[in-house]
Amino acid sequence: MENVDLIKAFHGVATASVADAIDQITGKRGYMDQSIKPRINEKKVVGPAVTILEGPTTEKLPPQLALDAIDTSPEGSVFVISVAGELNVAVWGGLMTAGAVANGHAGAILDGGVRDITEIRRDYGFPVYARSITPGTTVGRYETLAANVPVVCGDIEVHPGDIIVADIDGVVVVPLAHAEAVLKLAQDIDDRELKQARLIIDEKSFKKGIEKYGRI
């Protein structure tokens, strides 16, 4: 299945079902720490990960590799920025949002802070999931060490090209190698849950739904 078809299909499945499918297929957790949450709006974000690694510095340098990635990454990318869970610096703000919107990107997932919340909400409506909100700049504190390398964000390893699925339920990382299998199982889970919910309503019995479908 082409990437664009995968992205479109993942938009149509529940994020919780994707998380369950990853549990079953990979045997390990695929969803990020729940402190990484939507800070701008509750728009669903689905797209391939562009990863950015930040590290401490005392030099006053712009995050050049991150800025370059915004202009050069394919349309629809999701930026995943790792800064080791630092809460007191913003690795994303209004100007980066403007660049992301101009290039047609899908969202940003941050293992740190975001700032310029009012501007982003008012002018762009661009979805940003972050560990914190803070006015603090990275300049003089953190620098971009690398782009499109494996990073850890929200306690989950993310590789470039992994598919990010995020909404109000949380942020899930779908390993690209398992994407088609995860999608199919997530669709099956959605279908079973819909049938189970209808049975519960029709029979006015939660117990009967559990007995038939075995899912909670």
Coordinates of C-alpha atoms in Angstrom, one line a residue:
M1 CA 0.0 0.0 0.0
E2 CA 1.3 3.5 -0.9
N3 CA 2.2 5.8 2.0
V4 CA -0.5 8.3 0.9
D5 CA -3.2 5.5 1.1
L6 CA -1.9 4.4 4.5
I7 CA -2.1 7.9 5.8
K8 CA -5.7 8.3 4.5
A9 CA -6.7 5.0 6.0
F10 CA -5.2 5.7 9.4
H11 CA -7.3 8.9 9.5
G12 CA -10.4 6.6 9.5
V13 CA -9.5 4.4 12.5
A14 CA -9.6 5.1 16.2
T15 CA -6.3 6.0 17.8
A16 CA -7.1 3.6 20.7
S17 CA -7.6 0.8 18.2
V18 CA -4.2 1.6 16.6
A19 CA -2.6 1.4 20.1
D20 CA -4.2 -2.0 20.7
A21 CA -3.1 -3.3 17.3
I22 CA 0.5 -2.3 18.0
D23 CA 0.3 -4.1 21.4
Q24 CA -0.8 -7.3 19.7
I25 CA 1.5 -7.2 16.7
T26 CA 4.8 -5.9 18.2
G27 CA 4.3 -7.1 21.8
K28 CA 5.2 -3.7 23.2
R29 CA 3.7 -0.3 23.9
G30 CA 3.4 2.2 21.0
Y31 CA 1.8 5.2 22.6
M32 CA 3.6 8.1 24.2
D33 CA 3.6 9.4 27.7
Q34 CA 0.2 11.0 28.3
S35 CA 1.8 14.3 29.4
I36 CA 2.4 14.9 25.6
K37 CA -1.0 16.3 24.8
P38 CA -2.8 18.7 22.3
R39 CA -2.0 22.3 23.2
I40 CA -3.6 24.1 20.3
N41 CA -6.7 22.2 19.3
E42 CA -8.0 18.6 19.2
K43 CA -7.4 18.0 15.4
K44 CA -6.3 14.5 14.6
V45 CA -2.7 14.3 13.3
V46 CA -1.6 11.5 10.9
G47 CA 1.6 11.5 8.9
P48 CA 5.1 10.2 8.5
A49 CA 7.6 11.3 11.2
V50 CA 10.4 13.8 10.6
T51 CA 12.6 13.4 13.6
I52 CA 14.7 16.2 15.2
L53 CA 17.2 15.7 18.1
E54 CA 18.0 18.6 20.4
G55 CA 20.8 18.8 22.9
P56 CA 22.2 21.2 25.5
T57 CA 24.4 24.1 24.5
T58 CA 25.6 27.5 25.7
E59 CA 26.0 28.9 22.2
K60 CA 23.4 31.2 20.9
L61 CA 22.5 29.4 17.7
P62 CA 19.2 29.0 15.9
P63 CA 17.9 25.4 15.5
Q64 CA 19.1 25.3 11.9
L65 CA 18.6 21.7 11.1
A66 CA 15.0 21.9 12.4
L67 CA 14.4 25.0 10.3
D68 CA 15.8 23.4 7.2
A69 CA 13.7 20.3 7.7
I70 CA 10.5 22.4 7.7
D71 CA 11.3 23.7 4.2
T72 CA 12.7 20.4 2.8
S73 CA 10.5 17.7 4.2
P74 CA 7.6 16.2 2.1
E75 CA 4.2 17.8 2.5
G76 CA 2.1 16.2 5.2
S77 CA 5.1 15.5 7.5
V78 CA 4.8 15.3 11.3
F79 CA 7.7 16.8 13.2
V80 CA 8.8 14.8 16.2
I81 CA 11.2 16.8 18.4
S82 CA 13.2 15.2 21.2
V83 CA 14.7 17.3 23.9
A84 CA 14.9 14.8 26.7
G85 CA 11.7 15.9 28.3
E86 CA 12.9 19.4 29.1
L87 CA 9.8 21.3 30.2
N88 CA 11.2 24.8 30.4
V89 CA 12.2 25.5 26.8
A90 CA 10.0 25.8 23.8
V91 CA 11.2 23.8 20.8
W92 CA 8.3 25.1 18.7
G93 CA 6.6 28.5 18.2
G94 CA 4.8 30.8 15.9
L95 CA 7.5 31.2 13.2
M96 CA 8.1 27.5 12.9
T97 CA 4.3 27.0 12.7
A98 CA 4.1 29.6 9.9
G99 CA 6.8 27.6 8.0
A100 CA 5.0 24.3 8.6
V101 CA 1.7 25.7 7.4
A102 CA 3.3 27.2 4.3
N103 CA 4.8 23.8 3.4
G104 CA 1.6 21.9 4.1
H105 CA 2.8 19.8 7.1
A106 CA 0.4 17.9 9.3
G107 CA 1.5 18.6 12.9
A108 CA 4.2 18.7 15.5
I109 CA 4.9 16.3 18.4
L110 CA 7.2 17.7 21.1
D111 CA 9.0 16.0 24.0
G112 CA 9.4 19.6 25.4
G113 CA 7.6 22.9 25.3
V114 CA 5.6 25.0 22.8
R115 CA 5.1 28.8 22.9
D116 CA 3.2 31.5 21.0
I117 CA 0.0 29.6 21.8
T118 CA -2.3 32.5 21.2
E119 CA -0.7 33.2 17.8
I120 CA -0.9 29.6 16.7
R121 CA -4.5 29.2 17.7
R122 CA -5.6 32.6 16.2
D123 CA -3.7 32.5 12.9
Y124 CA -3.0 28.9 12.0
G125 CA -5.0 26.3 13.9
F126 CA -2.0 24.1 13.5
P127 CA -2.0 21.0 15.8
V128 CA 0.9 20.8 18.2
Y129 CA 1.2 18.1 20.9
A130 CA 3.7 19.0 23.6
R131 CA 4.9 18.1 27.1
S132 CA 4.5 21.7 28.3
I133 CA 3.7 25.3 27.5
T134 CA 6.5 27.7 28.2
P135 CA 7.8 31.1 27.0
G136 CA 11.4 30.1 27.2
T137 CA 13.6 30.0 24.0
T138 CA 16.0 27.3 23.1
V139 CA 18.6 29.9 22.0
G140 CA 21.6 29.7 24.3
R141 CA 20.1 26.5 25.9
Y142 CA 19.6 23.9 23.3
E143 CA 20.7 23.3 19.7
T144 CA 19.6 20.9 16.9
L145 CA 22.1 18.0 16.9
A146 CA 20.6 15.9 14.1
A147 CA 17.6 15.5 11.8
N148 CA 16.0 12.2 10.6
V149 CA 17.7 10.0 13.2
P150 CA 16.0 7.7 15.7
V151 CA 14.8 9.7 18.7
V152 CA 12.9 9.1 21.9
C153 CA 9.8 11.1 22.4
G154 CA 7.3 10.5 25.2
D155 CA 9.3 7.4 26.2
I156 CA 8.8 5.8 22.7
E157 CA 11.5 5.4 20.1
V158 CA 10.5 7.1 16.8
H159 CA 12.3 6.4 13.5
P160 CA 12.1 8.7 10.5
G161 CA 9.1 7.6 8.4
D162 CA 7.2 5.9 11.2
I163 CA 3.5 6.9 11.0
I164 CA 2.2 9.2 13.8
V165 CA -1.4 8.9 14.8
A166 CA -2.5 11.4 17.4
D167 CA -5.7 12.9 18.7
I168 CA -7.2 13.7 22.1
D169 CA -6.7 10.1 23.2
G170 CA -2.9 10.4 22.8
V171 CA 0.0 10.0 20.4
V172 CA 0.7 6.6 18.9
V173 CA 3.8 5.7 16.9
V174 CA 3.2 3.0 14.2
P175 CA 6.5 1.4 13.1
L176 CA 6.6 1.7 9.3
A177 CA 7.6 -2.0 8.9
H178 CA 4.3 -3.0 10.6
A179 CA 2.1 -0.2 9.3
E180 CA -0.1 -2.3 7.0
A181 CA -0.6 -5.1 9.5
V182 CA -1.4 -2.5 12.3
L183 CA -3.9 -0.8 10.0
K184 CA -5.7 -4.0 9.1
L185 CA -6.0 -5.1 12.7
A186 CA -7.0 -1.6 13.9
Q187 CA -9.8 -1.6 11.3
D188 CA -10.9 -5.1 12.5
I189 CA -10.9 -3.9 16.1
D190 CA -13.0 -0.8 15.1
D191 CA -15.5 -3.1 13.3
R192 CA -15.8 -5.5 16.2
E193 CA -16.3 -2.7 18.7
L194 CA -19.0 -1.1 16.6
K195 CA -20.9 -4.4 16.4
Q196 CA -20.4 -5.0 20.1
A197 CA -21.7 -1.5 21.0
R198 CA -24.8 -2.1 18.9
L199 CA -25.4 -5.4 20.6
I200 CA -25.1 -3.9 24.1
I201 CA -27.6 -1.1 23.1
D202 CA -30.0 -3.5 21.5
E203 CA -29.9 -6.1 24.3
K204 CA -29.6 -3.5 27.0
S205 CA -26.8 -5.7 28.4
F206 CA -23.1 -5.0 28.7
K207 CA -22.6 -8.6 29.8
K208 CA -24.0 -10.0 26.6
G209 CA -21.6 -7.8 24.5
I210 CA -18.6 -9.1 26.5
E211 CA -19.8 -12.7 26.2
K212 CA -20.1 -12.5 22.5
Y213 CA -17.1 -10.4 21.6
G214 CA -14.7 -10.8 24.6
R215 CA -13.5 -7.2 24.4
I216 CA -13.5 -4.4 27.0

